[in-house]
């Protein structure tokens, strides 16, 4: 079965609609209802000359970078959890504690442990790093990476790396009814809590993705 077959789950007739046509759904903005001129005017209306920090970085942190190494090399490097000790700003001393879970040190705050997994999917060149500070019972932080072949994307040899981080409710100190394994370590007064610097996560991740680029290009520039 291929995506081009006019039968089966990946055909137009197989599209799951739950009995509801898209034309019945309120709020969609589509060409059937608006001219190109109306669309351009609408686009101009929702495009702002400036955006607040909260609008851009409040809920999602998206990064992209071009790396001049083969995509297979970039993916395989990131799929190894120990790469985090090299390209991140502050994750160090990782060691396996069982079941694919690693424990290390987070040097953005004193006496802070971090727990992390590296979940790699070769078919899609996706690497996810579920992780959390202080405890490994709930890896509530998610770092999602995709490594894309740059040749068909921007007509250059190499890799486009896309990285997305999402603000989990546990980052917010106003969140009520937190589990003890989140609230107790966060309430310590003898150290800073790393999650409080969420407004600067885009900036720290820009440093880290630049590190990733530098490491890979320096080591593999002749490939």
Coordinates of C-alpha atoms in Angstrom, one line a residue:
X1 CA 0.0 0.0 0.0
X2 CA 1.4 3.4 -1.0
X3 CA 0.3 6.9 -0.4
X4 CA -0.7 7.1 -4.1
X5 CA -3.3 4.2 -3.9
X6 CA -6.9 5.3 -4.1
X7 CA -7.8 2.9 -1.4
X8 CA -6.9 2.0 2.1
X9 CA -6.0 4.3 5.1
X10 CA -3.7 6.6 3.1
X11 CA -6.2 7.5 0.3
X12 CA -8.6 10.3 0.2
X13 CA -11.5 8.0 0.9
X14 CA -9.5 6.6 3.8
X15 CA -9.0 9.9 5.5
X16 CA -10.4 9.8 9.0
X17 CA -13.1 12.5 9.4
X18 CA -15.2 11.1 12.2
X19 CA -18.2 11.9 10.0
X20 CA -17.5 15.6 9.9
X21 CA -16.6 17.4 6.7
X22 CA -14.0 20.2 7.0
X23 CA -16.6 22.5 5.5
X24 CA -18.7 22.1 8.5
X25 CA -16.0 23.2 11.0
X26 CA -16.3 26.8 12.0
X27 CA -13.3 29.1 12.0
X28 CA -11.3 27.7 9.1
X29 CA -9.7 30.2 6.8
X30 CA -9.5 28.7 3.3
X31 CA -9.5 29.8 -0.3
X32 CA -13.0 28.6 -0.9
X33 CA -14.2 31.5 1.3
X34 CA -11.7 34.2 0.6
X35 CA -10.0 35.8 -2.4
X36 CA -6.3 36.1 -2.7
X37 CA -6.7 39.9 -2.2
X38 CA -8.6 39.2 1.0
X39 CA -6.0 36.7 2.2
X40 CA -3.1 39.2 1.6
X41 CA -5.0 41.9 3.6
X42 CA -5.6 39.3 6.3
X43 CA -1.9 38.3 6.4
X44 CA -0.9 42.0 6.7
X45 CA -3.3 42.4 9.6
X46 CA -1.9 39.5 11.6
X47 CA 1.8 40.3 10.9
X48 CA 3.3 42.6 13.5
X49 CA 6.4 44.8 13.1
X50 CA 7.6 43.7 16.5
X51 CA 6.8 40.8 18.9
X52 CA 7.2 40.5 22.6
X53 CA 9.5 38.0 24.2
X54 CA 6.5 36.1 25.6
X55 CA 4.9 35.8 22.1
X56 CA 8.0 34.3 20.6
X57 CA 9.5 32.3 23.4
X58 CA 6.7 32.0 26.0
X59 CA 5.5 28.5 25.3
X60 CA 7.8 27.1 22.6
X61 CA 11.5 27.3 21.9
X62 CA 12.3 26.5 18.2
X63 CA 15.8 26.5 16.8
X64 CA 17.3 25.6 13.5
X65 CA 20.8 25.4 12.2
X66 CA 22.8 24.3 9.1
X67 CA 25.7 21.9 9.8
X68 CA 28.1 21.1 7.0
X69 CA 28.4 17.4 7.7
X70 CA 26.5 14.4 6.3
X71 CA 23.1 14.0 7.9
X72 CA 23.9 10.4 8.9
X73 CA 26.9 11.6 10.9
X74 CA 25.0 14.3 12.7
X75 CA 22.2 12.0 13.6
X76 CA 24.4 9.2 14.8
X77 CA 26.4 11.6 17.0
X78 CA 23.3 13.1 18.6
X79 CA 21.8 9.6 19.1
X80 CA 24.6 8.8 21.5
X81 CA 23.6 10.2 24.9
X82 CA 27.3 10.9 25.8
X83 CA 27.3 13.6 23.0
X84 CA 25.4 15.7 25.5
X85 CA 28.5 16.0 27.6
X86 CA 30.2 17.8 24.7
X87 CA 27.8 20.1 23.0
X88 CA 25.5 21.2 25.9
X89 CA 26.6 24.0 28.1
X90 CA 26.3 22.2 31.4
X91 CA 25.4 18.5 31.3
X92 CA 28.3 16.4 32.5
X93 CA 29.3 13.1 34.1
X94 CA 26.5 11.0 32.7
X95 CA 26.4 7.3 33.7
X96 CA 23.9 4.6 33.1
X97 CA 21.7 3.7 36.0
X98 CA 19.5 1.1 34.3
X99 CA 16.8 0.6 31.7
X100 CA 18.3 3.2 29.3
X101 CA 18.2 6.0 32.0
X102 CA 21.3 8.1 32.6
X103 CA 22.1 10.3 35.6
X104 CA 24.5 13.3 35.3
X105 CA 25.3 16.7 36.7
X106 CA 23.7 19.9 35.7
X107 CA 26.1 22.7 36.2
X108 CA 23.7 25.6 35.6
X109 CA 22.9 25.3 39.3
X110 CA 25.0 23.8 42.1
X111 CA 24.2 20.3 43.5
X112 CA 21.8 19.6 40.7
X113 CA 21.4 16.2 39.2
X114 CA 19.8 15.5 35.8
X115 CA 18.2 12.3 34.5
X116 CA 18.0 11.8 30.7
X117 CA 17.3 9.2 28.0
X118 CA 18.3 9.4 24.4
X119 CA 15.6 8.0 22.2
X120 CA 16.7 7.7 18.6
X121 CA 14.6 6.8 15.5
X122 CA 16.9 6.1 12.5
X123 CA 14.1 5.9 9.9
X124 CA 13.0 9.5 10.5
X125 CA 16.4 10.7 11.9
X126 CA 14.6 11.9 15.1
X127 CA 16.3 12.1 18.5
X128 CA 14.3 12.9 21.6
X129 CA 15.9 13.6 25.0
X130 CA 13.3 13.2 27.8
X131 CA 15.0 14.5 30.9
X132 CA 14.3 16.1 34.3
X133 CA 16.3 17.7 37.1
X134 CA 16.5 16.1 40.6
X135 CA 14.6 12.9 39.9
X136 CA 14.1 10.2 37.2
X137 CA 10.5 9.2 38.0
X138 CA 9.0 11.6 35.5
X139 CA 11.1 12.9 32.7
X140 CA 8.8 15.9 32.1
X141 CA 11.2 17.9 30.0
X142 CA 11.3 17.1 26.3
X143 CA 14.0 18.1 23.8
X144 CA 12.9 17.1 20.3
X145 CA 15.5 17.0 17.5
X146 CA 15.1 16.2 13.8
X147 CA 18.0 15.9 11.4
X148 CA 17.2 16.7 7.8
X149 CA 19.2 16.1 4.7
X150 CA 20.2 19.6 3.5
X151 CA 20.6 18.8 -0.2
X152 CA 17.0 18.6 -1.2
X153 CA 16.1 21.3 1.4
X154 CA 18.5 24.1 0.6
X155 CA 20.6 22.7 -2.2
X156 CA 23.7 22.4 -0.1
X157 CA 25.4 19.3 1.2
X158 CA 25.0 18.7 4.9
X159 CA 22.4 18.7 7.6
X160 CA 19.6 21.0 8.8
X161 CA 19.0 20.3 12.5
X162 CA 15.6 21.4 14.0
X163 CA 15.2 21.5 17.8
X164 CA 12.0 22.2 19.7
X165 CA 11.6 22.6 23.4
X166 CA 8.2 23.1 25.1
X167 CA 7.3 24.9 28.3
X168 CA 5.9 22.2 30.6
X169 CA 3.5 23.4 33.4
X170 CA 6.2 22.3 36.0
X171 CA 8.3 25.3 34.9
X172 CA 5.7 27.6 36.3
X173 CA 6.0 28.2 40.1
X174 CA 2.3 29.1 40.2
X175 CA 1.3 25.6 39.2
X176 CA -0.7 24.0 42.0
X177 CA -0.6 20.5 43.4
X178 CA 2.8 19.5 42.2
X179 CA 4.0 16.1 43.0
X180 CA 6.5 16.0 45.9
X181 CA 9.4 14.9 43.7
X182 CA 8.9 18.2 41.8
X183 CA 8.0 20.6 44.6
X184 CA 10.5 19.6 47.2
X185 CA 13.7 19.9 45.2
X186 CA 12.4 23.1 43.6
X187 CA 11.8 24.6 47.1
X188 CA 15.4 24.2 48.2
X189 CA 16.9 27.5 49.4
X190 CA 20.5 26.5 49.2
X191 CA 20.7 26.7 45.4
X192 CA 19.1 28.2 42.3
X193 CA 16.5 26.1 40.4
X194 CA 17.4 25.8 36.7
X195 CA 13.8 26.0 35.5
X196 CA 13.5 29.6 36.6
X197 CA 15.6 30.6 33.7
X198 CA 13.1 29.4 31.1
X199 CA 12.9 33.0 29.6
X200 CA 16.5 32.5 28.7
X201 CA 16.2 29.0 27.3
X202 CA 16.3 30.1 23.7
X203 CA 19.5 32.0 24.4
X204 CA 21.2 29.0 26.1
X205 CA 20.0 26.7 23.4
X206 CA 21.4 29.0 20.7
X207 CA 24.8 28.6 22.5
X208 CA 24.4 24.8 22.5
X209 CA 23.3 24.4 18.9
X210 CA 26.3 26.5 17.9
X211 CA 28.5 24.1 19.9
X212 CA 26.9 21.1 18.2
X213 CA 27.7 22.7 14.8
X214 CA 31.2 23.6 15.8
X215 CA 32.0 20.1 17.1
X216 CA 30.6 18.3 14.1
X217 CA 32.1 20.6 11.4
X218 CA 35.5 20.6 13.1
X219 CA 35.7 16.8 13.3
X220 CA 34.1 15.8 10.1
X221 CA 34.7 18.7 7.7
X222 CA 36.7 16.4 5.3
X223 CA 33.9 13.9 4.8

